[in-house]
PDB file of C-alpha atoms in Angstrom:
ATOM      1  CA  GLY A 848     116.300  48.761 119.515  1.00 57.00           C
ATOM      2  CA  ALA A 849     116.643  52.297 120.783  1.00 83.00           C
ATOM      3  CA  GLY A 850     117.222  54.928 118.179  1.00 92.00           C
ATOM      4  CA  VAL A 851     118.681  58.400 118.460  1.00 96.00           C
ATOM      5  CA  SER A 852     116.864  60.448 121.064  1.00 96.00           C
ATOM      6  CA  GLN A 853     116.778  64.209 121.459  1.00 97.00           C
ATOM      7  CA  THR A 854     115.547  66.372 124.295  1.00 97.00           C
ATOM      8  CA  PRO A 855     113.615  68.525 124.606  1.00 97.00           C
ATOM      9  CA  SER A 856     111.316  67.937 121.658  1.00 95.00           C
ATOM     10  CA  ASN A 857     110.288  71.576 121.749  1.00 97.00           C
ATOM     11  CA  LYS A 858     112.013  74.587 123.231  1.00 97.00           C
ATOM     12  CA  VAL A 859     110.620  78.110 123.318  1.00 98.00           C
ATOM     13  CA  THR A 860     112.937  80.826 124.533  1.00 97.00           C
ATOM     14  CA  GLU A 861     113.307  84.568 124.424  1.00 97.00           C
ATOM     15  CA  LYS A 862     115.809  86.462 122.352  1.00 97.00           C
ATOM     16  CA  GLY A 863     119.110  86.752 124.151  1.00 97.00           C
ATOM     17  CA  LYS A 864     118.697  83.638 126.302  1.00 98.00           C
ATOM     18  CA  TYR A 865     120.970  80.594 126.434  1.00 98.00           C
ATOM     19  CA  VAL A 866     119.746  77.139 125.410  1.00 98.00           C
ATOM     20  CA  GLU A 867     121.080  73.615 125.480  1.00 98.00           C
ATOM     21  CA  LEU A 868     119.879  70.820 123.234  1.00 98.00           C
ATOM     22  CA  ARG A 869     120.728  67.223 124.028  1.00 98.00           C
ATOM     23  CA  CYS A 870     121.344  64.246 121.775  1.00 98.00           C
ATOM     24  CA  ASP A 871     121.670  60.628 122.874  1.00 97.00           C
ATOM     25  CA  PRO A 872     123.012  58.570 119.938  1.00 96.00           C
ATOM     26  CA  ILE A 873     122.597  54.899 119.207  1.00 95.00           C
ATOM     27  CA  SER A 874     124.810  52.872 121.517  1.00 93.00           C
ATOM     28  CA  GLY A 875     128.129  52.056 119.916  1.00 90.00           C
ATOM     29  CA  HIS A 876     127.926  54.710 117.226  1.00 92.00           C
ATOM     30  CA  THR A 877     131.198  56.616 117.222  1.00 91.00           C
ATOM     31  CA  ALA A 878     130.203  59.348 114.796  1.00 92.00           C
ATOM     32  CA  LEU A 879     127.695  62.028 115.784  1.00 94.00           C
ATOM     33  CA  TYR A 880     126.377  64.901 113.674  1.00 94.00           C
ATOM     34  CA  TRP A 881     124.295  67.999 114.291  1.00 97.00           C
ATOM     35  CA  TYR A 882     122.208  69.518 111.522  1.00 96.00           C
ATOM     36  CA  ARG A 883     119.770  72.412 111.401  1.00 97.00           C
ATOM     37  CA  GLN A 884     116.610  72.312 109.320  1.00 95.00           C
ATOM     38  CA  SER A 885     114.657  75.448 108.522  1.00 94.00           C
ATOM     39  CA  LEU A 886     111.136  75.357 107.163  1.00 89.00           C
ATOM     40  CA  GLY A 887     111.058  74.188 103.562  1.00 86.00           C
ATOM     41  CA  GLN A 888     114.737  73.326 103.492  1.00 91.00           C
ATOM     42  CA  GLY A 889     116.886  70.272 103.769  1.00 93.00           C
ATOM     43  CA  PRO A 890     119.060  69.721 106.828  1.00 95.00           C
ATOM     44  CA  GLU A 891     122.234  71.806 106.924  1.00 95.00           C
ATOM     45  CA  PHE A 892     125.382  70.521 108.567  1.00 94.00           C
ATOM     46  CA  LEU A 893     126.589  72.150 111.765  1.00 96.00           C
ATOM     47  CA  ILE A 894     129.223  69.948 113.420  1.00 95.00           C
ATOM     48  CA  TYR A 895     130.586  66.408 113.396  1.00 92.00           C
ATOM     49  CA  PHE A 896     132.148  64.422 116.232  1.00 93.00           C
ATOM     50  CA  GLN A 897     134.284  61.333 115.922  1.00 90.00           C
ATOM     51  CA  GLY A 898     134.475  60.062 119.481  1.00 87.00           C
ATOM     52  CA  THR A 899     134.910  62.916 121.918  1.00 89.00           C
ATOM     53  CA  GLY A 900     136.468  65.429 119.582  1.00 87.00           C
ATOM     54  CA  ALA A 901     134.847  67.783 117.120  1.00 85.00           C
ATOM     55  CA  ALA A 902     136.340  66.598 113.841  1.00 85.00           C
ATOM     56  CA  ASP A 903     134.620  69.262 111.748  1.00 89.00           C
ATOM     57  CA  ASP A 904     132.799  72.329 113.059  1.00 91.00           C
ATOM     58  CA  SER A 905     132.812  74.226 109.789  1.00 91.00           C
ATOM     59  CA  GLY A 906     129.015  74.420 109.676  1.00 93.00           C
ATOM     60  CA  LEU A 907     128.564  76.326 112.918  1.00 95.00           C
ATOM     61  CA  PRO A 908     127.215  79.725 111.837  1.00 95.00           C
ATOM     62  CA  ASN A 909     129.067  81.829 114.419  1.00 95.00           C
ATOM     63  CA  ASP A 910     130.702  81.691 117.825  1.00 95.00           C
ATOM     64  CA  ARG A 911     127.366  81.741 119.639  1.00 97.00           C
ATOM     65  CA  PHE A 912     127.068  78.057 118.733  1.00 97.00           C
ATOM     66  CA  PHE A 913     129.092  75.397 120.511  1.00 96.00           C
ATOM     67  CA  ALA A 914     128.787  71.640 120.990  1.00 97.00           C
ATOM     68  CA  VAL A 915     130.421  69.084 123.233  1.00 96.00           C
ATOM     69  CA  ARG A 916     130.585  65.328 123.535  1.00 95.00           C
ATOM     70  CA  PRO A 917     132.735  64.801 126.637  1.00 93.00           C
ATOM     71  CA  GLU A 918     132.462  61.031 126.967  1.00 91.00           C
ATOM     72  CA  GLY A 919     132.024  60.096 123.353  1.00 88.00           C
ATOM     73  CA  SER A 920     128.320  59.374 123.670  1.00 93.00           C
ATOM     74  CA  VAL A 921     125.781  62.060 124.600  1.00 96.00           C
ATOM     75  CA  SER A 922     126.246  65.422 122.934  1.00 97.00           C
ATOM     76  CA  THR A 923     124.960  68.857 123.847  1.00 98.00           C
ATOM     77  CA  LEU A 924     124.512  71.718 121.405  1.00 98.00           C
ATOM     78  CA  LYS A 925     124.735  75.065 123.143  1.00 98.00           C
ATOM     79  CA  ILE A 926     123.486  78.356 121.770  1.00 98.00           C
ATOM     80  CA  GLN A 927     124.307  81.620 123.509  1.00 97.00           C
ATOM     81  CA  ARG A 928     122.455  84.914 123.120  1.00 97.00           C
ATOM     82  CA  THR A 929     119.793  83.351 120.954  1.00 98.00           C
ATOM     83  CA  GLU A 930     118.389  85.294 118.031  1.00 97.00           C
ATOM     84  CA  ARG A 931     115.096  84.932 116.188  1.00 96.00           C
ATOM     85  CA  GLY A 932     116.993  83.614 113.182  1.00 96.00           C
ATOM     86  CA  ASP A 933     118.119  80.635 115.248  1.00 97.00           C
ATOM     87  CA  SER A 934     114.563  79.287 115.180  1.00 97.00           C
ATOM     88  CA  ALA A 935     114.652  75.923 113.398  1.00 97.00           C
ATOM     89  CA  VAL A 936     114.549  72.201 113.989  1.00 96.00           C
ATOM     90  CA  TYR A 937     117.873  70.920 115.248  1.00 97.00           C
ATOM     91  CA  LEU A 938     118.566  67.356 114.192  1.00 96.00           C
ATOM     92  CA  CYS A 939     121.098  64.956 115.597  1.00 97.00           C
ATOM     93  CA  ALA A 940     122.346  61.873 113.757  1.00 95.00           C
ATOM     94  CA  SER A 941     124.754  59.081 114.530  1.00 94.00           C
ATOM     95  CA  SER A 942     126.493  56.405 112.512  1.00 91.00           C
ATOM     96  CA  VAL A 943     128.840  53.494 112.855  1.00 88.00           C
ATOM     97  CA  GLY A 944     132.125  55.003 111.854  1.00 73.00           C
ATOM     98  CA  GLN A 945     131.793  57.442 109.015  1.00 66.00           C
ATOM     99  CA  GLY A 946     131.734  57.809 105.286  1.00 68.00           C
ATOM    100  CA  LYS A 947     129.699  55.151 103.558  1.00 75.00           C
ATOM    101  CA  ASN A 948     127.616  54.249 106.583  1.00 83.00           C
ATOM    102  CA  GLU A 949     124.136  55.717 106.730  1.00 89.00           C
ATOM    103  CA  GLN A 950     123.315  58.203 109.428  1.00 92.00           C
ATOM    104  CA  PHE A 951     120.406  57.553 111.751  1.00 94.00           C
ATOM    105  CA  PHE A 952     118.486  60.657 112.744  1.00 95.00           C
ATOM    106  CA  GLY A 953     116.695  61.620 115.894  1.00 95.00           C
ATOM    107  CA  PRO A 954     113.253  63.268 115.900  1.00 94.00           C
ATOM    108  CA  GLY A 955     114.754  66.719 116.355  1.00 95.00           C
ATOM    109  CA  THR A 956     114.322  69.619 118.736  1.00 97.00           C
ATOM    110  CA  ARG A 957     112.130  72.441 117.491  1.00 96.00           C
ATOM    111  CA  LEU A 958     113.632  75.683 118.771  1.00 98.00           C
ATOM    112  CA  THR A 959     111.537  78.828 118.717  1.00 98.00           C
ATOM    113  CA  VAL A 960     113.133  82.122 119.684  1.00 97.00           C
ATOM    114  CA  LEU A 961     110.594  84.834 120.440  1.00 96.00           C
TER     115      LEU A 961
ATOM    116  CA  ALA B 334     132.502  71.050  97.334  1.00 81.00           C
ATOM    117  CA  GLN B 335     129.458  68.844  97.220  1.00 88.00           C
ATOM    118  CA  SER B 336     125.881  69.756  96.355  1.00 92.00           C
ATOM    119  CA  VAL B 337     122.520  68.214  95.549  1.00 95.00           C
ATOM    120  CA  ALA B 338     119.602  69.478  93.498  1.00 96.00           C
ATOM    121  CA  GLN B 339     116.050  68.251  93.713  1.00 97.00           C
ATOM    122  CA  PRO B 340     114.381  70.088  90.839  1.00 96.00           C
ATOM    123  CA  GLU B 341     110.801  69.374  91.864  1.00 96.00           C
ATOM    124  CA  ASP B 342     109.349  70.809  95.059  1.00 96.00           C
ATOM    125  CA  GLN B 343     106.200  68.745  94.623  1.00 97.00           C
ATOM    126  CA  VAL B 344     105.354  65.486  92.874  1.00 98.00           C
ATOM    127  CA  ASN B 345     101.810  64.165  92.611  1.00 97.00           C
ATOM    128  CA  VAL B 346     101.022  60.644  91.477  1.00 98.00           C
ATOM    129  CA  ALA B 347      97.966  58.423  91.533  1.00 98.00           C
ATOM    130  CA  GLU B 348      97.972  55.372  93.743  1.00 97.00           C
ATOM    131  CA  GLY B 349      99.151  52.308  91.855  1.00 97.00           C
ATOM    132  CA  ASN B 350     101.123  54.335  89.315  1.00 98.00           C
ATOM    133  CA  PRO B 351     104.917  54.365  89.197  1.00 97.00           C
ATOM    134  CA  LEU B 352     106.649  57.268  90.892  1.00 97.00           C
ATOM    135  CA  THR B 353     109.949  59.034  90.315  1.00 97.00           C
ATOM    136  CA  VAL B 354     111.570  61.657  92.512  1.00 98.00           C
ATOM    137  CA  LYS B 355     114.531  63.310  90.827  1.00 98.00           C
ATOM    138  CA  CYS B 356     117.958  64.078  92.241  1.00 98.00           C
ATOM    139  CA  THR B 357     121.164  65.332  90.672  1.00 97.00           C
ATOM    140  CA  TYR B 358     124.435  65.827  92.468  1.00 96.00           C
ATOM    141  CA  SER B 359     127.801  67.503  92.151  1.00 93.00           C
ATOM    142  CA  VAL B 360     131.034  66.339  93.762  1.00 89.00           C
ATOM    143  CA  SER B 361     134.699  66.788  93.009  1.00 86.00           C
ATOM    144  CA  GLY B 362     135.470  63.102  93.334  1.00 85.00           C
ATOM    145  CA  ASN B 363     133.158  60.105  93.695  1.00 86.00           C
ATOM    146  CA  PRO B 364     129.836  60.108  95.522  1.00 90.00           C
ATOM    147  CA  TYR B 365     128.132  58.244  98.251  1.00 92.00           C
ATOM    148  CA  LEU B 366     124.412  58.889  97.671  1.00 95.00           C
ATOM    149  CA  PHE B 367     121.498  58.497 100.039  1.00 95.00           C
ATOM    150  CA  TRP B 368     117.727  58.883 100.093  1.00 97.00           C
ATOM    151  CA  TYR B 369     115.834  59.730 103.250  1.00 97.00           C
ATOM    152  CA  VAL B 370     112.123  60.163 103.912  1.00 96.00           C
ATOM    153  CA  GLN B 371     110.568  62.497 106.464  1.00 94.00           C
ATOM    154  CA  TYR B 372     107.054  62.148 107.807  1.00 90.00           C
ATOM    155  CA  PRO B 373     105.390  65.094 109.603  1.00 83.00           C
ATOM    156  CA  ASN B 374     106.905  65.834 113.016  1.00 75.00           C
ATOM    157  CA  ARG B 375     109.327  62.958 112.712  1.00 78.00           C
ATOM    158  CA  GLY B 376     113.015  62.601 112.008  1.00 82.00           C
ATOM    159  CA  LEU B 377     114.523  61.488 108.742  1.00 92.00           C
ATOM    160  CA  GLN B 378     114.346  57.790 107.975  1.00 94.00           C
ATOM    161  CA  PHE B 379     116.971  56.119 105.815  1.00 94.00           C
ATOM    162  CA  LEU B 380     115.626  54.508 102.620  1.00 96.00           C
ATOM    163  CA  LEU B 381     118.627  53.408 100.594  1.00 96.00           C
ATOM    164  CA  LYS B 382     122.177  54.246  99.559  1.00 94.00           C
ATOM    165  CA  TYR B 383     124.595  53.895  96.691  1.00 94.00           C
ATOM    166  CA  ILE B 384     128.200  53.241  97.616  1.00 90.00           C
ATOM    167  CA  THR B 385     129.683  51.300  94.730  1.00 85.00           C
ATOM    168  CA  GLY B 386     128.846  48.426  92.423  1.00 85.00           C
ATOM    169  CA  ASP B 387     125.439  47.817  90.884  1.00 89.00           C
ATOM    170  CA  ASN B 388     123.873  51.044  89.663  1.00 92.00           C
ATOM    171  CA  LEU B 389     120.376  49.926  90.695  1.00 95.00           C
ATOM    172  CA  VAL B 390     119.975  50.025  94.438  1.00 96.00           C
ATOM    173  CA  LYS B 391     117.011  48.525  96.268  1.00 95.00           C
ATOM    174  CA  GLY B 392     115.873  49.825  99.615  1.00 94.00           C
ATOM    175  CA  SER B 393     113.087  49.872 102.152  1.00 90.00           C
ATOM    176  CA  TYR B 394     109.334  49.820 101.390  1.00 92.00           C
ATOM    177  CA  GLY B 395     109.809  48.782  97.757  1.00 95.00           C
ATOM    178  CA  PHE B 396     111.828  51.858  96.786  1.00 97.00           C
ATOM    179  CA  GLU B 397     114.799  51.705  94.463  1.00 97.00           C
ATOM    180  CA  ALA B 398     117.166  54.229  92.934  1.00 97.00           C
ATOM    181  CA  GLU B 399     119.364  54.250  89.886  1.00 95.00           C
ATOM    182  CA  PHE B 400     122.824  55.762  89.932  1.00 96.00           C
ATOM    183  CA  ASN B 401     123.781  57.361  86.618  1.00 96.00           C
ATOM    184  CA  LYS B 402     127.329  58.664  86.651  1.00 93.00           C
ATOM    185  CA  SER B 403     127.224  60.313  83.228  1.00 94.00           C
ATOM    186  CA  GLN B 404     124.113  62.281  84.143  1.00 95.00           C
ATOM    187  CA  THR B 405     125.176  62.729  87.785  1.00 95.00           C
ATOM    188  CA  SER B 406     121.736  61.602  88.855  1.00 97.00           C
ATOM    189  CA  PHE B 407     120.281  59.337  91.515  1.00 98.00           C
ATOM    190  CA  HIS B 408     116.522  59.273  90.953  1.00 98.00           C
ATOM    191  CA  LEU B 409     114.258  57.518  93.439  1.00 98.00           C
ATOM    192  CA  LYS B 410     111.640  55.186  91.993  1.00 98.00           C
ATOM    193  CA  LYS B 411     108.856  52.854  92.989  1.00 97.00           C
ATOM    194  CA  PRO B 412     106.841  50.713  90.560  1.00 97.00           C
ATOM    195  CA  SER B 413     103.490  51.150  92.301  1.00 97.00           C
ATOM    196  CA  ALA B 414     102.842  54.070  94.655  1.00 97.00           C
ATOM    197  CA  LEU B 415     100.855  53.809  97.868  1.00 97.00           C
ATOM    198  CA  VAL B 416      98.955  56.586  99.637  1.00 96.00           C
ATOM    199  CA  SER B 417     101.167  55.884 102.653  1.00 94.00           C
ATOM    200  CA  ASP B 418     104.226  56.868 100.578  1.00 96.00           C
ATOM    201  CA  SER B 419     103.097  60.499 100.810  1.00 96.00           C
ATOM    202  CA  ALA B 420     105.920  62.306 102.614  1.00 96.00           C
ATOM    203  CA  LEU B 421     108.904  64.602 102.143  1.00 96.00           C
ATOM    204  CA  TYR B 422     111.878  62.997 100.413  1.00 98.00           C
ATOM    205  CA  PHE B 423     115.475  64.138 100.634  1.00 97.00           C
ATOM    206  CA  CYS B 424     118.443  63.168  98.524  1.00 97.00           C
ATOM    207  CA  ALA B 425     121.903  63.539 100.080  1.00 96.00           C
ATOM    208  CA  VAL B 426     125.489  63.184  98.925  1.00 93.00           C
ATOM    209  CA  ARG B 427     128.923  62.807 100.397  1.00 89.00           C
ATOM    210  CA  ASP B 428     132.092  63.042  98.345  1.00 83.00           C
ATOM    211  CA  TYR B 429     134.134  60.094  99.589  1.00 76.00           C
ATOM    212  CA  SER B 430     137.221  61.479  97.943  1.00 71.00           C
ATOM    213  CA  GLY B 431     137.018  64.608 100.031  1.00 66.00           C
ATOM    214  CA  SER B 432     137.626  65.420 103.652  1.00 67.00           C
ATOM    215  CA  ALA B 433     134.048  66.227 104.572  1.00 68.00           C
ATOM    216  CA  ARG B 434     132.230  63.552 106.553  1.00 74.00           C
ATOM    217  CA  GLN B 435     128.834  65.203 106.667  1.00 81.00           C
ATOM    218  CA  LEU B 436     126.004  64.785 104.219  1.00 89.00           C
ATOM    219  CA  THR B 437     124.814  67.586 101.977  1.00 93.00           C
ATOM    220  CA  PHE B 438     121.064  67.452 101.449  1.00 95.00           C
ATOM    221  CA  GLY B 439     118.797  68.680  98.712  1.00 96.00           C
ATOM    222  CA  SER B 440     115.878  70.958  99.519  1.00 96.00           C
ATOM    223  CA  GLY B 441     113.399  68.095  99.474  1.00 97.00           C
ATOM    224  CA  THR B 442     110.499  66.925  97.309  1.00 98.00           C
ATOM    225  CA  GLN B 443     107.003  66.614  98.702  1.00 97.00           C
ATOM    226  CA  LEU B 444     105.420  63.467  97.301  1.00 97.00           C
ATOM    227  CA  THR B 445     101.653  63.212  97.354  1.00 97.00           C
ATOM    228  CA  VAL B 446     100.015  59.957  96.314  1.00 97.00           C
ATOM    229  CA  LEU B 447      96.379  60.459  95.461  1.00 96.00           C
ATOM    230  CA  PRO B 448      93.858  57.697  96.171  1.00 94.00           C
TER     231      PRO B 448
END
């Protein structure tokens, strides 16, 4: 079956530009997560959606980062005024419900800010 | 708060030998524990999880992990390593007594199985 998909797979942008990263979760998964993975590190939590609403956005580093999930399926992570420090792999995951259920990860979007 | 430590950045083992990748955790309440594997340029793949019950958990590709509450550990093991097991392994935890729904990951352990 189809897994979690993310587009684009790679994004190169210039400092100060705006970017959008898209995540298409597994059909029927109500929970959706965004993580950020820097080189040599484990994924770090950014934001969690249960349905359409952001249930926990405590991992977003600052107000340049924002995410939406308007219809409870596809989600978009938006980064304004990108900085070189935003360069990382952005991972999306989804799960059936939450808690004890494993999260299924997409292949990630590699963001490079020049 | 919840945290995970993977004390070894790198583990090397000969093919056919048993392997262990170490993980310790810290939570305020009780843990859900997970192991994921990451191959180059690919997303994380779920291997196994501990929720409750039997302390020895069996997962994909012949991997297993043992939950030890007194030592707050959840080490990943395999009786006989394959070259194809070479990858980056991540341990993750979620405190099911807490409000957080996300996973907290360790920094990863690079496993290299030598032919």
